[in-house]
Coordinates of C-alpha atoms and ligand atoms in Angstrom, one line a residue:
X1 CA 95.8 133.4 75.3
X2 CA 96.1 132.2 78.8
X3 CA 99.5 132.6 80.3
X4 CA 101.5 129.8 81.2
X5 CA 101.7 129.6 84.9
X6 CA 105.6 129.4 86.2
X7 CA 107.3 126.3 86.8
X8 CA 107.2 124.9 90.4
X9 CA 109.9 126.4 92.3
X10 CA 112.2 123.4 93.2
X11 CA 113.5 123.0 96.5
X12 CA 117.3 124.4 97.8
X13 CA 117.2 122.3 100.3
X14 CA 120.8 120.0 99.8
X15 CA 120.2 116.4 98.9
X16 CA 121.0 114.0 101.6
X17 CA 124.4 111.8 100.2
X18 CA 123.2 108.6 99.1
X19 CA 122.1 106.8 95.7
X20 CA 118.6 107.9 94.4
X21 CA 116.6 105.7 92.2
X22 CA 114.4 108.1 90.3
X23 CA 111.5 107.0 88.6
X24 CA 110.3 109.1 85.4
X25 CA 107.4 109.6 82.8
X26 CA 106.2 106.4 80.8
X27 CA 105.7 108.9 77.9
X28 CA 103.2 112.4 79.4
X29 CA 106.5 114.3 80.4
X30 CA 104.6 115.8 82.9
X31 CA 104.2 112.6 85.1
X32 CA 107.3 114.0 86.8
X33 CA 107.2 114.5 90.9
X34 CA 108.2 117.5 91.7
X35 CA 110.8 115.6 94.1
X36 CA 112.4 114.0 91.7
X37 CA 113.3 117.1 89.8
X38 CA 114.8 118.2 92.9
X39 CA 116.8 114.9 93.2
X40 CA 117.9 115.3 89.3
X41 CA 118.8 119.3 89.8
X42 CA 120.6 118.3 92.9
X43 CA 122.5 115.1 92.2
X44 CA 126.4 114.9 91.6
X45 CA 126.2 112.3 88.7
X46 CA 123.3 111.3 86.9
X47 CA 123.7 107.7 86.1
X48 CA 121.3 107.8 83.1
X49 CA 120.1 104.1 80.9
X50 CA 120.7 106.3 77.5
X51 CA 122.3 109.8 77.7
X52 CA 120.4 111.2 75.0
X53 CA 116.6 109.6 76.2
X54 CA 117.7 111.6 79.5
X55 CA 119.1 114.6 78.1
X56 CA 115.8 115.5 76.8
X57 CA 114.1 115.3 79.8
X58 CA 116.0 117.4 81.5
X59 CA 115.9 119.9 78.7
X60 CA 112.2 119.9 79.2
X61 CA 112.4 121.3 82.4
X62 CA 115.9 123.4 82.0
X63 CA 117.7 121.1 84.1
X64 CA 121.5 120.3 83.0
X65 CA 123.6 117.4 84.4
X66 CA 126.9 115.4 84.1
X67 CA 125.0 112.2 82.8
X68 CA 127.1 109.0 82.4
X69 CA 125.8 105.6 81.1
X70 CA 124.6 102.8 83.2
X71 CA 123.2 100.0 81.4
X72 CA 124.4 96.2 81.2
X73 CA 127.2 97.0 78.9
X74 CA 128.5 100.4 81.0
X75 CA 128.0 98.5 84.8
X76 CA 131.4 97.3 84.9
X77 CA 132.8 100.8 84.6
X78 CA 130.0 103.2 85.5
X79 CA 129.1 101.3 88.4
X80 CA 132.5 101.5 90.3
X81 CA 132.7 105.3 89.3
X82 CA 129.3 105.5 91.1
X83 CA 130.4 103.8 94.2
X84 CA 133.5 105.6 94.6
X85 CA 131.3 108.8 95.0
X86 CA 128.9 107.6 97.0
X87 CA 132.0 106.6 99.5
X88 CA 132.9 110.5 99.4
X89 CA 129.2 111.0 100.6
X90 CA 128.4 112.2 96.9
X91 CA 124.8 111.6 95.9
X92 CA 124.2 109.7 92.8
X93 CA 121.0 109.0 91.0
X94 CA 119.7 106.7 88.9
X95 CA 117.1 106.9 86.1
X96 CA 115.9 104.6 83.1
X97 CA 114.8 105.6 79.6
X98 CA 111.1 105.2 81.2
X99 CA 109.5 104.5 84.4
X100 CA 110.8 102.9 87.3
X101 CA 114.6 101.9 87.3
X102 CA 115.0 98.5 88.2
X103 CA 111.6 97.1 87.1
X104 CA 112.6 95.1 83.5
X105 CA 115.2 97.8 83.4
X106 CA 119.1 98.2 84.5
X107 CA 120.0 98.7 88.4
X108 CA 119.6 95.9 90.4
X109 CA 122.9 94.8 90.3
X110 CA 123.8 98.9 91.5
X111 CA 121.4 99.2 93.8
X112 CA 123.1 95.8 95.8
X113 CA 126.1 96.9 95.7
X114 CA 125.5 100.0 97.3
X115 CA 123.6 98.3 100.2
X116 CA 126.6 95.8 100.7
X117 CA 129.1 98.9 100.7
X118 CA 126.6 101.2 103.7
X119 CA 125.4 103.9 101.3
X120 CA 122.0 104.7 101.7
X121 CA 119.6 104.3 98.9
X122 CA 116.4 106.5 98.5
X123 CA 113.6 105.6 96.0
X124 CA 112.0 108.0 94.3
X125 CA 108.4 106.5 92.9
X126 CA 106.6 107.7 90.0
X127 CA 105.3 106.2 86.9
X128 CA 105.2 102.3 86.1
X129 CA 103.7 100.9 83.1
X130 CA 102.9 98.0 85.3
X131 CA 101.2 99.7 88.2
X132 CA 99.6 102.4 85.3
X133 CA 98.1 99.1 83.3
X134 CA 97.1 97.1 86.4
X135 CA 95.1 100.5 87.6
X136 CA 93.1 100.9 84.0
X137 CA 92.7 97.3 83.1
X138 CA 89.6 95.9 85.1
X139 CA 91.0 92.9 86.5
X140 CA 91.3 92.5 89.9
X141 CA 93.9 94.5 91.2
X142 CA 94.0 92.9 95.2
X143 CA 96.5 90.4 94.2
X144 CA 98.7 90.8 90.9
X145 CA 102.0 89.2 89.9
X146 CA 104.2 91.2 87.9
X147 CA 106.2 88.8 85.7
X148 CA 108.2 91.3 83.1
X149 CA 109.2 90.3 79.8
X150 CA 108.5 86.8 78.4
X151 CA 111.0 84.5 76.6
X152 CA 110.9 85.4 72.9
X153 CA 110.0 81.8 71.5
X154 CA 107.4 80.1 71.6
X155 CA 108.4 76.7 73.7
X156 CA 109.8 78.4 76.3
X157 CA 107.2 81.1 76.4
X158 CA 104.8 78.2 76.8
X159 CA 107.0 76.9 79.7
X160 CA 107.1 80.2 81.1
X161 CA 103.6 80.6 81.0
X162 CA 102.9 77.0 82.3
X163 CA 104.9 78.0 85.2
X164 CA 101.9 80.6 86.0
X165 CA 99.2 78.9 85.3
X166 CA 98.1 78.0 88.8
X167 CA 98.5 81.5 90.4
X168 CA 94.9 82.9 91.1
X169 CA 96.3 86.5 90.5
X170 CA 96.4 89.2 87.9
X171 CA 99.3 88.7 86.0
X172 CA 101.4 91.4 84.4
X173 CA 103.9 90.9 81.3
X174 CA 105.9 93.3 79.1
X175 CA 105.4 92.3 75.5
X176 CA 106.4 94.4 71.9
X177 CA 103.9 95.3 68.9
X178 CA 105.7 92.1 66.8
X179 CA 105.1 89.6 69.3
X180 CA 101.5 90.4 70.3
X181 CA 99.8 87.7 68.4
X182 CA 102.0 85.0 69.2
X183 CA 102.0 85.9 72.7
X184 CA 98.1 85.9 73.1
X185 CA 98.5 82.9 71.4
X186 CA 100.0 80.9 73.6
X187 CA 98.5 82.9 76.5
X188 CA 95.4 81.1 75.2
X189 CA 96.2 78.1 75.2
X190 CA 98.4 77.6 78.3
X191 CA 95.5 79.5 80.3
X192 CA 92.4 78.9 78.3
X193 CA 90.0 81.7 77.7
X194 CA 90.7 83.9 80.4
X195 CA 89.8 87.6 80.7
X196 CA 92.3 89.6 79.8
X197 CA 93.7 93.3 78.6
X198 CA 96.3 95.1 76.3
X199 CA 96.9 98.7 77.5
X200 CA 99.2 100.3 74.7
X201 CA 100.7 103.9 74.6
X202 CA 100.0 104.7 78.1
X203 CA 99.7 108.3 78.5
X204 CA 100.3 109.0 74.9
X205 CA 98.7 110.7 72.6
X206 CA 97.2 107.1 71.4
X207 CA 96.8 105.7 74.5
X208 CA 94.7 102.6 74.2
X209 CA 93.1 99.5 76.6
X210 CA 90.8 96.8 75.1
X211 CA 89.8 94.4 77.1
X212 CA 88.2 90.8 77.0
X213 CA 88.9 87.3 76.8
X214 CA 92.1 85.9 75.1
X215 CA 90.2 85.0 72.2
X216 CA 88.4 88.4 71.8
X217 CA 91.4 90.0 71.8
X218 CA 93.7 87.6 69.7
X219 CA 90.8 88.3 66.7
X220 CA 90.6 92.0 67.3
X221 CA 92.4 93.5 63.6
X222 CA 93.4 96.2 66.0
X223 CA 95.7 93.9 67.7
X224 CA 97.2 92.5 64.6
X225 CA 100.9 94.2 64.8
X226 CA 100.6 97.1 67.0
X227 CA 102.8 99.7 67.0
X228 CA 104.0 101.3 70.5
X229 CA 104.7 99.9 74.0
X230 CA 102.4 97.6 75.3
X231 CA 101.5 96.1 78.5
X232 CA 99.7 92.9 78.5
X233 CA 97.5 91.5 81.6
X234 CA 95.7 88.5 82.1
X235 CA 93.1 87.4 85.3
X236 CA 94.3 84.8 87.8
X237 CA 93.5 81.0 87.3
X238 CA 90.2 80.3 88.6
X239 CA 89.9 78.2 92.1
X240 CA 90.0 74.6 91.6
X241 CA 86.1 73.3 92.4
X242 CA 86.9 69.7 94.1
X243 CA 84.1 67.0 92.0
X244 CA 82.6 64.4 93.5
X245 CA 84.8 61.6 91.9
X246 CA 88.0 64.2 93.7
X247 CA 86.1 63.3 96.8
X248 CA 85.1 59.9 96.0
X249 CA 88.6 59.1 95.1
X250 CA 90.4 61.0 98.6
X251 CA 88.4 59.2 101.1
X252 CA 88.6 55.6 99.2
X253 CA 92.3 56.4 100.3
X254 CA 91.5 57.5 103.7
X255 CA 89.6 54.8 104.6
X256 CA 92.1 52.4 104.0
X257 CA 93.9 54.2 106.9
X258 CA 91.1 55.9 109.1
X259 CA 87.4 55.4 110.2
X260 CA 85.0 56.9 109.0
X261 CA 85.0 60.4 111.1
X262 CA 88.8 60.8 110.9
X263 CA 88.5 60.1 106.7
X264 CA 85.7 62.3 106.4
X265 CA 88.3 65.6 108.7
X266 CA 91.0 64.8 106.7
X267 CA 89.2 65.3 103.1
X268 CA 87.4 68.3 104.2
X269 CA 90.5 69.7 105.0
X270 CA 92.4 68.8 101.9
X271 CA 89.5 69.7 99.5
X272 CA 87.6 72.7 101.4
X273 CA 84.1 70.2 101.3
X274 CA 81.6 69.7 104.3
X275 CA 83.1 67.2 106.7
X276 CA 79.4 66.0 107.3
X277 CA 78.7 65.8 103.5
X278 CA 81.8 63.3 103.2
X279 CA 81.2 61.4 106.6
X280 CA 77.8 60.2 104.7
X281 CA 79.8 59.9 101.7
X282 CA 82.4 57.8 103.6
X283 CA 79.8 55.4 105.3
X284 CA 78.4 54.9 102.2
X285 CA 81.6 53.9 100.5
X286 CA 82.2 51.8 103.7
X287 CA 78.8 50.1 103.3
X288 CA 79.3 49.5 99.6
X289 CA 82.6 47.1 100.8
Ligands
SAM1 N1 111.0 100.4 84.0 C1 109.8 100.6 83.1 C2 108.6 100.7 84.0 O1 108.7 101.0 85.2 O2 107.5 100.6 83.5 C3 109.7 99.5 82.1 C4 110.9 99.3 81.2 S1 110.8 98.0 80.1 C5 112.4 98.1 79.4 C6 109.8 98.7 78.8 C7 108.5 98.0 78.6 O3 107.5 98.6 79.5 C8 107.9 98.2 77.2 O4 108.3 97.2 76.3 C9 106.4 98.0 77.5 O5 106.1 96.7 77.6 C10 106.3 98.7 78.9 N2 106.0 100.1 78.7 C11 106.8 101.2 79.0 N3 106.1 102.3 78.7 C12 104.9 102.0 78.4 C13 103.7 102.7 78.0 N4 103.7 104.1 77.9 N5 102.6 102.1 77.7 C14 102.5 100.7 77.7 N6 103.6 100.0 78.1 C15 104.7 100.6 78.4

């Protein structure tokens, strides 16, 4: 058998002081950056979401650390601890369970308070399930809007959704195995049949994507309950295509203001139609008085 090749050396070189916020694997252990070893061999305090989801990690690559909590319920003490080091010049960093700290996950409030009391604050980028989904899913990726975790029930999911529906980019939630259906649900019909993905285990061993419209994937049995962590995406609302009764309607309103020319410039630049195409449009509604 092949031998295993050494690990990386990691760098000696000391850690500037500062707070670091590490980001680290979505699952594949290996989606580590070499840097961010370095940053969790050199820190003074690993400020860690859940000691033990941490512990492991670093046990994976032989790396051992004072870890202290830092989650909503540990802030109020771990935070000050934090900030008292990073006054001495210490380095601190900061890792969640999974993925990028800060993104659905604890650290924001952290991260502030560093800024306001002059420590520097370093990111160190890795894996995202958000970034990971948006790259596998097929939807257009030039404009996305990452929008976390949706409300739990229905009636304010739907008002959550509602509050999306005009956006003409990809959108990006968070969303558990139990919730799925319900969620596609009313993804359906806040949004209508839109094209859409659920990317599921990301680099697991059962990593998964289907892909389709809402209603595809709301009947798909393999989307009944799902186990696993789950990322779901939809496509942008589509451009509203101004009709002719739109038009009709815009320069009736015009005209009672405007002649004929200035109506006709003032639709085409409200509804993105041809300027000449509504000044005929406008002299016939004119002539029709
Ligand atoms: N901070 C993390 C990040 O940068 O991705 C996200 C933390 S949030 C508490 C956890 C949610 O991220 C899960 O419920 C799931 O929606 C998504 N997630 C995390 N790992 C995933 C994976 N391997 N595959 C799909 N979704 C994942």
């Amino acid at each position: 058998m092949a031998e295993r090749p050494p690990p990386p050396p990691l760098s000696d070189a000391p850690l500037a002081p500062g707070l670091y916020v590490v980001a680290t694997p979505i699952g594949n252990l290996r989606d580590i950056t070499l840097r961010a070893l370095d940053v969790l061999q050199g820190c003074d305090l690993l400020l860690a979401e859940d000691t033990r989801v941490t512990s492991k990690l670093l046990s994976a690559y032989g790396l051992s650390k004072p870890l202290a909590r830092y989650d909503e319920h540990s802030a109020d003490r771990a935070g000050p601890k934090a900030l008292a080091l990073l006054a001495e010049g210490g380095r601190v960093a900061l890792v969640s369970d999974a993925g990028t700290p800060l993104v659905s996950d604890p650290g924001y409030r952290l991260v502030g308070e560093a800024l306001a009391a002059g420590a520097a604050v370093y990111p160190i980028p890795g894996a995202s399930a958000a970034l990971a989904a948006l790259t596998l899913a097929g939807l257009p990726t030039d404009r996305f809007l990452f929008a976390g975790f949706l409300p739990p029930k229905s009636a304010a999911r739907r008002t959550a959704l509602e509050a999306l529906r005009d956006q003409r980019c990809t959108l990006i939630f968070y969303e558990t195995g139990p919730r799925l259906r319900a969620c596609l649900s009313d993804m359906a019909a806040v949004f209508g049949d839109r094209p859409a993905a659920v990317a599921r285990e990301l680099t697991k061993l059962h990593e998964t994507c289907i892909r389709g419209p809402l209603s595809a994937l709301m009947a798909d049995p393999a989307l009944e309950e799902p186990r696993g962590e789950i990322v779901v995406l939809v496509g942008g609302g589509a451009e509203a295509v101004a009709t002719e009764a739109d038009a009709d309607t815009a320069l009736a309103e015009a005209l009672r203001r405007l002649p004929p020319g200035e109506a006709a410039a003032e639709v085409s630049a409200q509804l993105g139609l041809s300027r000449k195409d509504l000044y005929r449009r406008a002299l016939a509604l004119k002539g029709a008085k």
